[in-house]
Every structure is written in C-alpha cells, then in structure tokens.
C-alpha cells in the first residue's frame, strides 16, 4: 500500500490531505500549582507594599497636622482690649476661664454672660463666690447652663441662649488649646452670630515650647485627636468667619 505521505509526489493523482492527530497539552503546561502559589505571593507582597505606603502617608499627614495644630494654638494670645460684643460665653474647665469672663463682663464687653457646663450640684451662690465677681453684677447679668456635659453640649446650649436673646456678636472664652474645637462646634450652630475668640493662656508655648513640656504635649495631642473627630463627625464645613477669627487671635511667634 502506498504511504499517504508519498501520494503528493505522483503526477495526475489527487492530493491526499495529511491529517495529523491533535496534540493535547499536558495539564500542567498552562498553570502549575507552584505558579499559582508564586502569583499569590506576588499579589500579597504588592498589597503589603501599597498598604505600607498608605500607612506611612497617613502617619506623615497626621504628624504634620499635629504640628500645625500645636503651632497654631501656641501662637494664640489673649486680646489686651477686645472690642465690645453683645454677649460673652465662657466654657467651664478652669478657674482662669471664669475669672477672664467675669473681668470682661465687669468691663462692659458684653451685656450678659453665659457660663456653660456648670456641674449640676454647684449652686449659684457657690459659683459667684468661686469667681469672686461683684454680687450685684453676677445676679443681674450672669446665666448658668448646667445641661452641657462636653463641648458639643456647650455648643448646643450656647446656640439656644444666643438665639433666645438674638445676639449678633459673642465673645467666646476658653483655653487656647480648646479654642479651635470650640469654634468648630459652635460655628456649626451659631449661623447668625459672629464668634470673637478670647483664648486664655495659662502656659506660654510659643517658639516650640510645647515640645519641651510633656504635660503640655499630652494635652495638645489629646485635644488634636478630639479636633479631628469633630471634623470627621461634622456635616457642614467650618465657616470662613471662624477661620478668620481664629487667625486674628493668633499672635506672631
């Protein structure tokens, strides 16, 4: 019998199509188990590198933000002669805050004073004695808020008080490190009133002094984290007037 491979050499004969049996690849030629494992290791390593870069970027941003916050707070100074406002609000948290607020009221820098965040057990007489203010002035022109338990509560109760009296400008008294968050929380609610910051400075932290004072560093770091939480929690952005007011209260270093 003639071999089909020789049939194409015979003149006048029909060519015979040579059919070769299909060649099937071995299963492991396309993907071997160790190749899958290697690919998985590469993907895991890439994901780990990306996560590490994102973490480093977040940490760098966090540290830079803290530096900005600490420097901004350390440059805040107590105004020597603030302009007169319609009212004064002081947030409890230290004797120096109360003394400063009562001093402003005595100077006629506001018609009335709201002391926000007073402990429910503190009586009006005890509070007046603690501030050392004029009894007549305290009786006629000081309101006490005992409902607020934190800065958010301060903002809520203060907003009600300002709205009830239709005040347009308010001097806000609190410590310098607490001022940014206080302006942020109150600015969200006091849409019709302008806040004039009156930061109380207990410790001079200018020129990076906060870096050499462990207690000041701890307070600033704690307050910075609270400030970030307030930013994240808020729905509305900080009003421009608040940022301007905060900048105006900052002194040169």
Coordinates of C-alpha atoms in Angstrom, one line a residue:
X1 CA 0.0 0.0 0.0
X2 CA 1.2 3.5 -0.9
X3 CA 2.1 5.7 2.0
X4 CA -0.1 8.8 2.1
X5 CA 3.0 10.9 2.6
X6 CA 4.3 9.9 -0.8
X7 CA 1.0 10.3 -2.6
X8 CA 1.6 14.0 -3.3
X9 CA 4.6 13.2 -5.5
X10 CA 2.5 11.2 -8.0
X11 CA 1.6 13.2 -11.0
X12 CA -2.0 13.2 -12.1
X13 CA -3.3 11.9 -8.8
X14 CA -5.5 13.8 -6.4
X15 CA -3.6 15.2 -3.5
X16 CA -4.2 13.5 -0.3
X17 CA -4.8 15.7 2.8
X18 CA -2.5 14.6 5.5
X19 CA -4.4 14.5 8.8
X20 CA -2.3 14.6 11.9
X21 CA -3.7 13.6 15.3
X22 CA -4.3 16.5 17.6
X23 CA -1.6 17.2 20.2
X24 CA -3.1 17.8 23.6
X25 CA -1.0 19.9 26.1
X26 CA -0.3 18.5 29.4
X27 CA -2.5 20.0 32.1
X28 CA 0.4 21.5 34.0
X29 CA 1.7 23.3 30.9
X30 CA -0.8 26.1 31.4
X31 CA -0.8 26.6 35.2
X32 CA 1.1 24.6 37.7
X33 CA 0.3 24.6 41.4
X34 CA 3.6 26.3 42.2
X35 CA 2.8 29.0 39.6
X36 CA -0.4 29.8 41.4
X37 CA 1.4 30.0 44.7
X38 CA 4.0 32.3 43.3
X39 CA 1.4 34.6 41.8
X40 CA -0.4 34.7 45.1
X41 CA 2.8 35.6 46.9
X42 CA 3.5 38.4 44.4
X43 CA 0.0 39.8 44.8
X44 CA 0.3 39.6 48.6
X45 CA 3.7 41.4 48.6
X46 CA 2.3 44.1 46.3
X47 CA -0.8 44.6 48.5
X48 CA 1.5 44.8 51.6
X49 CA 3.7 47.4 49.9
X50 CA 0.7 49.5 49.0
X51 CA -0.7 49.2 52.5
X52 CA 2.6 50.2 54.0
X53 CA 2.8 53.3 51.7
X54 CA -0.7 54.3 52.6
X55 CA 0.0 53.9 56.3
X56 CA 3.2 56.0 56.0
X57 CA 1.3 58.7 54.1
X58 CA -1.4 58.8 56.7
X59 CA 1.1 58.9 59.5
X60 CA 3.0 61.8 57.8
X61 CA -0.2 63.7 57.3
X62 CA -1.2 63.1 60.9
X63 CA 2.1 64.3 62.3
X64 CA 2.1 67.3 60.0
X65 CA -1.4 68.2 61.1
X66 CA -0.5 67.9 64.7
X67 CA 2.5 70.2 64.2
X68 CA 0.2 72.8 62.5
X69 CA -2.4 72.4 65.3
X70 CA 0.2 72.8 68.1
X71 CA 1.9 75.8 66.5
X72 CA -1.5 77.5 65.8
X73 CA -2.6 77.0 69.4
X74 CA 0.8 78.2 70.8
X75 CA 0.5 81.4 68.9
X76 CA -2.9 82.3 70.3
X77 CA -2.7 85.3 72.6
X78 CA -5.2 86.9 74.9
X79 CA -6.5 90.2 73.4
X80 CA -5.5 93.1 75.5
X81 CA -8.6 95.2 74.8
X82 CA -11.2 93.2 72.8
X83 CA -14.0 95.0 71.0
X84 CA -17.4 95.1 72.7
X85 CA -19.8 92.3 71.8
X86 CA -23.4 91.7 72.5
X87 CA -22.7 88.9 74.9
X88 CA -20.0 86.7 76.5
X89 CA -19.9 82.9 76.7
X90 CA -17.4 81.0 78.9
X91 CA -16.9 77.2 78.8
X92 CA -16.1 75.8 82.2
X93 CA -12.9 73.9 82.7
X94 CA -10.7 76.1 84.8
X95 CA -10.8 79.0 87.2
X96 CA -8.8 81.2 84.9
X97 CA -11.6 81.0 82.3
X98 CA -14.2 82.1 84.7
X99 CA -12.0 84.9 86.0
X100 CA -11.4 86.2 82.5
X101 CA -15.1 86.1 81.6
X102 CA -16.1 87.9 84.7
X103 CA -13.5 90.5 84.0
X104 CA -14.8 91.1 80.5
X105 CA -18.4 91.4 81.9
X106 CA -17.2 93.9 84.5
X107 CA -15.6 96.0 81.8
X108 CA -18.8 96.1 79.8
X109 CA -17.5 94.0 76.9
X110 CA -20.9 92.2 76.8
X111 CA -24.4 92.7 78.1
X112 CA -24.7 89.2 79.6
X113 CA -22.5 86.3 80.4
X114 CA -23.4 82.6 79.9
X115 CA -21.4 80.1 82.0
X116 CA -21.8 76.8 80.1
X117 CA -21.2 73.4 81.5
X118 CA -21.6 74.1 85.3
X119 CA -21.9 71.0 87.4
X120 CA -25.5 70.4 88.5
X121 CA -24.5 70.3 92.2
X122 CA -22.9 73.8 92.1
X123 CA -25.3 76.4 93.4
X124 CA -25.4 79.9 92.0
X125 CA -24.1 81.3 95.3
X126 CA -21.1 78.9 95.2
X127 CA -20.3 79.8 91.7
X128 CA -20.5 83.5 92.4
X129 CA -18.2 83.0 95.4
X130 CA -15.8 81.0 93.3
X131 CA -15.5 83.6 90.6
X132 CA -15.1 86.4 93.2
X133 CA -17.1 88.7 91.0
X134 CA -19.4 91.5 92.0
X135 CA -22.5 90.1 93.6
X136 CA -24.8 92.6 92.0
X137 CA -23.3 92.1 88.6
X138 CA -23.5 88.3 89.0
X139 CA -27.1 88.5 90.0
X140 CA -28.3 90.7 87.1
X141 CA -26.2 89.6 84.2
X142 CA -25.0 86.0 84.5
X143 CA -26.8 83.0 83.2
X144 CA -25.8 79.4 84.1
X145 CA -26.1 76.3 81.9
X146 CA -26.0 73.0 83.8
X147 CA -27.1 70.8 80.9
X148 CA -23.9 70.7 78.8
X149 CA -21.6 67.8 79.6
X150 CA -19.0 68.4 76.9
X151 CA -18.0 70.7 74.1
X152 CA -20.8 69.5 71.8
X153 CA -23.3 70.2 74.7
X154 CA -21.7 73.6 75.2
X155 CA -22.4 74.5 71.6
X156 CA -26.0 73.3 71.7
X157 CA -26.9 75.1 74.9
X158 CA -25.0 78.2 73.8
X159 CA -26.8 78.3 70.5
X160 CA -30.2 78.2 72.3
X161 CA -29.1 81.1 74.6
X162 CA -27.8 83.2 71.7
X163 CA -30.9 82.6 69.6
X164 CA -33.2 83.4 72.5
X165 CA -31.5 86.8 73.1
X166 CA -30.9 87.5 69.4
X167 CA -27.3 88.3 69.9
X168 CA -25.2 89.1 66.8
X169 CA -21.7 89.0 68.2
X170 CA -20.4 86.8 71.1
X171 CA -17.0 86.7 72.8
X172 CA -16.1 83.1 73.4
X173 CA -13.8 82.5 76.4
X174 CA -11.9 79.2 76.8
X175 CA -8.3 78.0 77.0
X176 CA -6.1 78.4 73.9
X177 CA -5.8 74.7 73.2
X178 CA -9.6 74.3 73.4
X179 CA -10.4 77.2 71.2
X180 CA -10.2 75.6 67.7
X181 CA -12.6 72.8 68.6
X182 CA -14.9 75.2 70.4
X183 CA -15.1 77.5 67.4
X184 CA -15.7 74.5 65.2
X185 CA -18.6 73.1 67.2
X186 CA -20.3 76.4 67.9
X187 CA -19.8 77.7 64.4
X188 CA -22.0 74.8 63.1
X189 CA -24.9 76.0 65.2
X190 CA -24.5 79.8 65.6
X191 CA -25.3 80.6 62.0
X192 CA -26.5 84.2 62.7
X193 CA -23.9 85.2 65.2
X194 CA -20.2 86.0 64.9
X195 CA -17.8 84.5 67.4
X196 CA -14.9 86.5 68.8
X197 CA -12.3 84.2 70.4
X198 CA -10.8 85.2 73.7
X199 CA -8.2 82.5 74.4
X200 CA -7.0 82.1 77.9
X201 CA -3.3 81.2 78.0
X202 CA -2.1 79.5 81.2
X203 CA 1.3 78.4 79.8
X204 CA 3.5 80.1 77.3
X205 CA 4.0 77.6 74.5
X206 CA 5.5 79.9 71.8
X207 CA 8.6 79.0 69.8
X208 CA 8.0 75.3 70.1
X209 CA 7.8 75.4 73.9
X210 CA 5.2 72.7 73.8
X211 CA 7.9 70.2 72.6
X212 CA 9.8 70.6 75.9
X213 CA 6.8 70.3 78.2
X214 CA 5.5 66.7 78.5
X215 CA 2.2 67.8 80.1
X216 CA 1.5 70.4 77.5
X217 CA 2.4 68.0 74.8
X218 CA -0.1 65.4 76.2
X219 CA -2.9 68.0 76.4
X220 CA -2.3 69.2 72.9
X221 CA -2.1 65.7 71.5
X222 CA -5.4 64.7 73.2
X223 CA -7.1 67.9 72.0
X224 CA -5.8 67.4 68.5
X225 CA -7.4 64.0 68.3
X226 CA -10.7 65.4 69.6
X227 CA -10.5 68.1 67.0
X228 CA -10.0 65.5 64.2
X229 CA -13.0 63.6 65.5
X230 CA -15.0 66.8 65.5
X231 CA -14.0 67.4 61.9
X232 CA -14.9 63.9 60.8
X233 CA -18.2 64.0 62.7
X234 CA -19.4 67.3 61.3
X235 CA -21.6 67.5 58.2
X236 CA -21.0 71.2 57.4
X237 CA -17.6 72.6 56.8
X238 CA -16.1 75.2 59.2
X239 CA -17.4 78.6 58.4
X240 CA -14.9 81.0 56.9
X241 CA -15.6 83.6 59.6
X242 CA -14.4 81.2 62.2
X243 CA -11.1 80.6 60.5
X244 CA -10.6 84.3 60.1
X245 CA -11.4 84.9 63.7
X246 CA -9.0 82.2 64.8
X247 CA -6.3 83.7 62.7
X248 CA -6.9 87.1 64.0
X249 CA -6.5 85.8 67.6
X250 CA -3.0 84.4 66.7
X251 CA 0.0 86.5 67.5
X252 CA 3.3 86.4 65.8
X253 CA 5.9 83.9 67.1

